[in-house]
């Protein structure tokens, strides 16, 4: 159980175009989803937290107009990189967490397999 | 602010030898601590977690970790490493809201 998928697994796009990445919880309802960015040989950096039905909360330094996050249902969150540039190339990972009564006091996050974005 | 330090960027261990990966954390309250493993191009898999109780926790794949409050450490250990353990390992600290990850330690396993 507790499987999170991401689509696509990798994508190449031209500079100036927009790219949408989907994150789905396959066998549980995710009241909260997290989006991380990972540069090569680096750690995961939290970009934003999204709760179903409400606006995402972005971490300091993350452009909310560039990285649009939508969490319209309890099983799907999307990250849209708008007007992508080569510096946006990275590995994007989402995680999902069930409601607290299920996730427990420490709120286990389940991670997706990641999406490799390359902007040319 | 919470932070995690993994002092070793990479470690090479012979297959069959024991392993210890270091993790030090800074957290204002009682921490929840985690170890994740990431294979190349993959997401993260939870190895083990600690949030209370016995300070020695057992995880999957034969890993264990010991929480030492006095040293603010949560080191990961395995008595005998297998070639399939080669991957990147991340220590993380957090509460209910967010996780803060260390920079990771790349484990290389030599024959």
Tab-separated table of C-alpha atoms in Angstrom:
chain	number	residue	atom	x	y	z
A	1	UNK	CA	0.000	0.000	0.000
A	2	UNK	CA	0.827	3.720	0.083
A	3	UNK	CA	2.011	4.056	-3.489
A	4	UNK	CA	2.656	7.427	-5.083
A	5	UNK	CA	3.178	7.782	-8.809
A	6	UNK	CA	4.511	10.612	-10.903
A	7	UNK	CA	4.013	11.314	-14.570
A	8	UNK	CA	5.980	11.769	-16.676
A	9	UNK	CA	9.108	10.121	-15.333
A	10	UNK	CA	11.192	12.307	-17.567
A	11	UNK	CA	10.506	15.182	-19.914
A	12	UNK	CA	12.523	17.358	-22.249
A	13	UNK	CA	11.092	20.707	-23.255
A	14	UNK	CA	12.209	23.825	-25.064
A	15	UNK	CA	12.979	27.013	-23.236
A	16	UNK	CA	9.903	29.197	-22.853
A	17	UNK	CA	7.367	26.387	-22.841
A	18	UNK	CA	5.393	25.100	-19.863
A	19	UNK	CA	5.512	21.606	-18.424
A	20	UNK	CA	3.016	19.877	-16.152
A	21	UNK	CA	4.015	17.123	-13.740
A	22	UNK	CA	1.391	14.956	-12.075
A	23	UNK	CA	1.599	13.348	-8.659
A	24	UNK	CA	-0.974	10.726	-7.704
A	25	UNK	CA	-1.624	8.746	-4.566
A	26	UNK	CA	-2.815	5.404	-5.870
A	27	UNK	CA	-4.252	3.679	-2.830
A	28	UNK	CA	-4.915	6.356	-0.244
A	29	UNK	CA	-6.321	9.829	0.003
A	30	UNK	CA	-3.622	12.436	0.321
A	31	UNK	CA	-4.829	15.483	2.165
A	32	UNK	CA	-1.382	17.016	1.832
A	33	UNK	CA	1.172	16.776	-0.924
A	34	UNK	CA	4.680	18.146	-0.979
A	35	UNK	CA	6.848	19.125	-3.928
A	36	UNK	CA	10.614	18.883	-3.687
A	37	UNK	CA	13.408	19.787	-6.043
A	38	UNK	CA	16.695	17.959	-6.142
A	39	UNK	CA	19.776	19.167	-7.967
A	40	UNK	CA	22.468	16.672	-8.935
A	41	UNK	CA	24.428	15.439	-5.965
A	42	UNK	CA	22.289	17.584	-3.686
A	43	UNK	CA	19.599	17.053	-1.119
A	44	UNK	CA	15.882	17.510	-1.529
A	45	UNK	CA	14.680	21.036	-1.089
A	46	UNK	CA	11.043	21.573	-0.245
A	47	UNK	CA	9.393	23.871	-2.763
A	48	UNK	CA	5.820	23.947	-1.566
A	49	UNK	CA	3.146	22.241	0.473
A	50	UNK	CA	-0.343	21.832	-0.899
A	51	UNK	CA	-3.495	20.870	0.905
A	52	UNK	CA	-6.447	19.590	-1.048
A	53	UNK	CA	-8.774	22.367	-2.036
A	54	UNK	CA	-6.613	25.242	-0.881
A	55	UNK	CA	-3.741	27.298	-2.192
A	56	UNK	CA	-0.247	25.926	-1.904
A	57	UNK	CA	2.205	27.303	0.619
A	58	UNK	CA	5.529	28.079	-1.009
A	59	UNK	CA	8.910	28.049	0.672
A	60	UNK	CA	10.944	31.195	0.750
A	61	UNK	CA	12.655	31.867	-2.542
A	62	UNK	CA	10.306	29.738	-4.654
A	63	UNK	CA	8.450	31.725	-7.304
A	64	UNK	CA	4.798	30.824	-7.003
A	65	UNK	CA	3.977	32.320	-10.388
A	66	UNK	CA	6.582	30.142	-12.024
A	67	UNK	CA	5.820	26.915	-10.204
A	68	UNK	CA	2.050	26.565	-10.231
A	69	UNK	CA	0.682	23.919	-7.914
A	70	UNK	CA	-2.835	22.571	-8.013
A	71	UNK	CA	-4.244	20.013	-5.581
A	72	UNK	CA	-7.749	19.679	-6.868
A	73	UNK	CA	-8.521	16.225	-5.542
A	74	UNK	CA	-7.455	13.942	-2.723
A	75	UNK	CA	-5.412	11.814	-5.084
A	76	UNK	CA	-3.881	14.284	-7.520
A	77	UNK	CA	-1.570	17.257	-7.347
A	78	UNK	CA	0.067	18.914	-10.318
A	79	UNK	CA	3.145	21.075	-10.624
A	80	UNK	CA	3.343	23.278	-13.704
A	81	UNK	CA	6.664	24.857	-14.538
A	82	UNK	CA	5.733	27.919	-16.571
A	83	UNK	CA	8.022	29.492	-19.143
A	84	UNK	CA	10.714	26.970	-18.344
A	85	UNK	CA	14.372	27.884	-18.660
A	86	UNK	CA	17.500	25.732	-18.556
A	87	UNK	CA	18.074	26.623	-14.904
A	88	UNK	CA	14.764	24.914	-14.107
A	89	UNK	CA	16.248	21.606	-15.197
A	90	UNK	CA	16.168	19.385	-12.160
A	91	UNK	CA	14.697	16.274	-10.558
A	92	UNK	CA	11.281	17.008	-9.094
A	93	UNK	CA	9.908	14.686	-6.429
A	94	UNK	CA	6.496	14.751	-4.837
A	95	UNK	CA	5.345	13.152	-1.637
A	96	UNK	CA	1.906	12.561	-0.242
A	97	UNK	CA	0.551	12.300	3.264
A	98	UNK	CA	-2.779	10.973	4.433
A	99	UNK	CA	-4.943	12.727	6.983
A	100	UNK	CA	-3.482	12.785	10.491
A	101	UNK	CA	-5.765	10.093	11.863
A	102	UNK	CA	-4.180	7.733	9.369
A	103	UNK	CA	-0.712	9.218	8.985
A	104	UNK	CA	-0.141	9.235	12.701
A	105	UNK	CA	1.479	11.826	14.898
A	106	UNK	CA	4.524	12.036	12.734
A	107	UNK	CA	2.711	12.152	9.436
A	108	UNK	CA	4.594	9.730	7.238
A	109	UNK	CA	5.180	11.005	3.737
A	110	UNK	CA	5.231	8.601	0.813
A	111	UNK	CA	7.462	9.625	-2.044
A	112	UNK	CA	6.933	9.372	-5.750
A	113	UNK	CA	9.656	8.107	-8.074
A	114	UNK	CA	10.493	11.584	-9.343
A	115	UNK	CA	10.395	13.429	-12.660
A	116	UNK	CA	13.535	14.428	-14.484
A	117	UNK	CA	13.002	17.747	-16.278
A	118	UNK	CA	15.493	18.918	-18.897
A	119	UNK	CA	14.964	22.317	-20.498
A	120	UNK	CA	16.902	22.935	-23.693
B	1	UNK	CA	15.633	26.277	12.627
B	2	UNK	CA	16.010	22.572	12.088
B	3	UNK	CA	18.974	21.211	10.180
B	4	UNK	CA	20.670	17.937	9.368
B	5	UNK	CA	24.352	17.317	8.803
B	6	UNK	CA	25.689	14.263	7.070
B	7	UNK	CA	29.433	14.767	7.282
B	8	UNK	CA	30.397	12.105	4.751
B	9	UNK	CA	29.641	12.923	1.124
B	10	UNK	CA	30.556	9.413	0.040
B	11	UNK	CA	31.742	6.221	1.677
B	12	UNK	CA	33.198	3.092	0.130
B	13	UNK	CA	32.705	-0.198	1.928
B	14	UNK	CA	33.722	-3.691	0.941
B	15	UNK	CA	30.915	-6.142	0.413
B	16	UNK	CA	30.309	-8.044	3.622
B	17	UNK	CA	31.849	-5.366	5.808
B	18	UNK	CA	29.929	-3.350	8.351
B	19	UNK	CA	28.596	0.104	7.651
B	20	UNK	CA	27.889	3.207	9.679
B	21	UNK	CA	26.546	6.408	8.153
B	22	UNK	CA	26.635	9.468	10.340
B	23	UNK	CA	23.857	11.957	10.894
B	24	UNK	CA	23.706	14.912	13.275
B	25	UNK	CA	20.645	17.061	13.649
B	26	UNK	CA	19.505	20.311	15.148
B	27	UNK	CA	15.905	20.564	16.213
B	28	UNK	CA	14.103	22.643	18.791
B	29	UNK	CA	11.895	19.945	20.213
B	30	UNK	CA	11.822	16.185	20.377
B	31	UNK	CA	12.717	15.239	16.842
B	32	UNK	CA	11.213	12.785	14.496
B	33	UNK	CA	14.136	11.230	12.649
B	34	UNK	CA	14.238	9.298	9.434
B	35	UNK	CA	16.597	7.534	7.101
B	36	UNK	CA	15.728	7.242	3.420
B	37	UNK	CA	17.509	5.498	0.577
B	38	UNK	CA	17.494	6.674	-3.016
B	39	UNK	CA	18.679	4.620	-5.961
B	40	UNK	CA	19.814	6.522	-9.080
B	41	UNK	CA	16.937	8.290	-10.786
B	42	UNK	CA	14.455	7.022	-8.235
B	43	UNK	CA	12.379	8.455	-5.444
B	44	UNK	CA	12.997	7.905	-1.768
B	45	UNK	CA	12.283	4.771	0.199
B	46	UNK	CA	11.919	4.940	3.966
B	47	UNK	CA	14.396	2.685	5.740
B	48	UNK	CA	13.434	3.449	9.317
B	49	UNK	CA	12.114	6.124	11.615
B	50	UNK	CA	12.321	7.177	15.235
B	51	UNK	CA	10.026	9.358	17.254
B	52	UNK	CA	9.918	7.865	20.734
B	53	UNK	CA	10.646	4.791	22.790
B	54	UNK	CA	13.562	2.475	22.261
B	55	UNK	CA	16.491	4.460	20.949
B	56	UNK	CA	17.670	1.601	18.754
B	57	UNK	CA	15.309	1.196	15.839
B	58	UNK	CA	15.202	-1.555	13.297
B	59	UNK	CA	14.361	-0.937	9.696
B	60	UNK	CA	14.035	-2.727	6.425
B	61	UNK	CA	16.843	-4.457	4.551
B	62	UNK	CA	18.732	-5.206	7.763
B	63	UNK	CA	19.413	-1.571	8.686
B	64	UNK	CA	19.242	-0.139	12.170
B	65	UNK	CA	19.827	3.279	13.650
B	66	UNK	CA	20.508	4.549	17.138
B	67	UNK	CA	19.188	7.823	18.491
B	68	UNK	CA	21.581	9.525	20.882
B	69	UNK	CA	20.046	12.656	22.287
B	70	UNK	CA	23.225	13.761	24.072
B	71	UNK	CA	25.117	13.737	20.796
B	72	UNK	CA	22.211	14.897	18.604
B	73	UNK	CA	22.965	11.952	16.384
B	74	UNK	CA	21.018	9.302	14.541
B	75	UNK	CA	23.591	7.080	12.858
B	76	UNK	CA	22.593	4.344	10.445
B	77	UNK	CA	24.258	0.934	10.667
B	78	UNK	CA	24.283	-2.373	8.898
B	79	UNK	CA	26.413	-5.323	10.030
B	80	UNK	CA	27.095	-6.717	6.559
B	81	UNK	CA	26.746	-4.675	3.392
B	82	UNK	CA	25.508	-6.174	0.141
B	83	UNK	CA	26.312	-4.848	-3.328
B	84	UNK	CA	22.646	-3.937	-3.739
B	85	UNK	CA	22.964	-1.454	-0.874
B	86	UNK	CA	24.930	0.903	-3.104
B	87	UNK	CA	22.782	4.033	-3.243
B	88	UNK	CA	22.432	7.464	-1.718
B	89	UNK	CA	21.237	7.707	1.851
B	90	UNK	CA	19.470	10.692	3.331
B	91	UNK	CA	18.886	11.474	6.964
B	92	UNK	CA	15.920	13.714	7.707
B	93	UNK	CA	14.434	15.449	10.717
B	94	UNK	CA	10.989	16.866	11.097
B	95	UNK	CA	7.694	17.150	12.751
B	96	UNK	CA	4.254	16.738	11.342
B	97	UNK	CA	4.537	19.574	8.897
B	98	UNK	CA	7.808	19.294	7.060
B	99	UNK	CA	10.971	17.301	6.652
B	100	UNK	CA	14.465	18.714	6.443
B	101	UNK	CA	16.949	16.531	4.663
B	102	UNK	CA	20.683	16.251	4.946
B	103	UNK	CA	22.816	16.493	1.820
B	104	UNK	CA	23.084	12.745	1.589
B	105	UNK	CA	25.854	10.160	1.702
B	106	UNK	CA	26.642	8.135	-1.378
B	107	UNK	CA	27.483	4.547	-0.482
B	108	UNK	CA	29.766	2.680	-2.839
B	109	UNK	CA	30.244	-1.048	-2.341
B	110	UNK	CA	33.441	-2.630	-3.555
B	111	UNK	CA	33.716	-6.346	-4.351
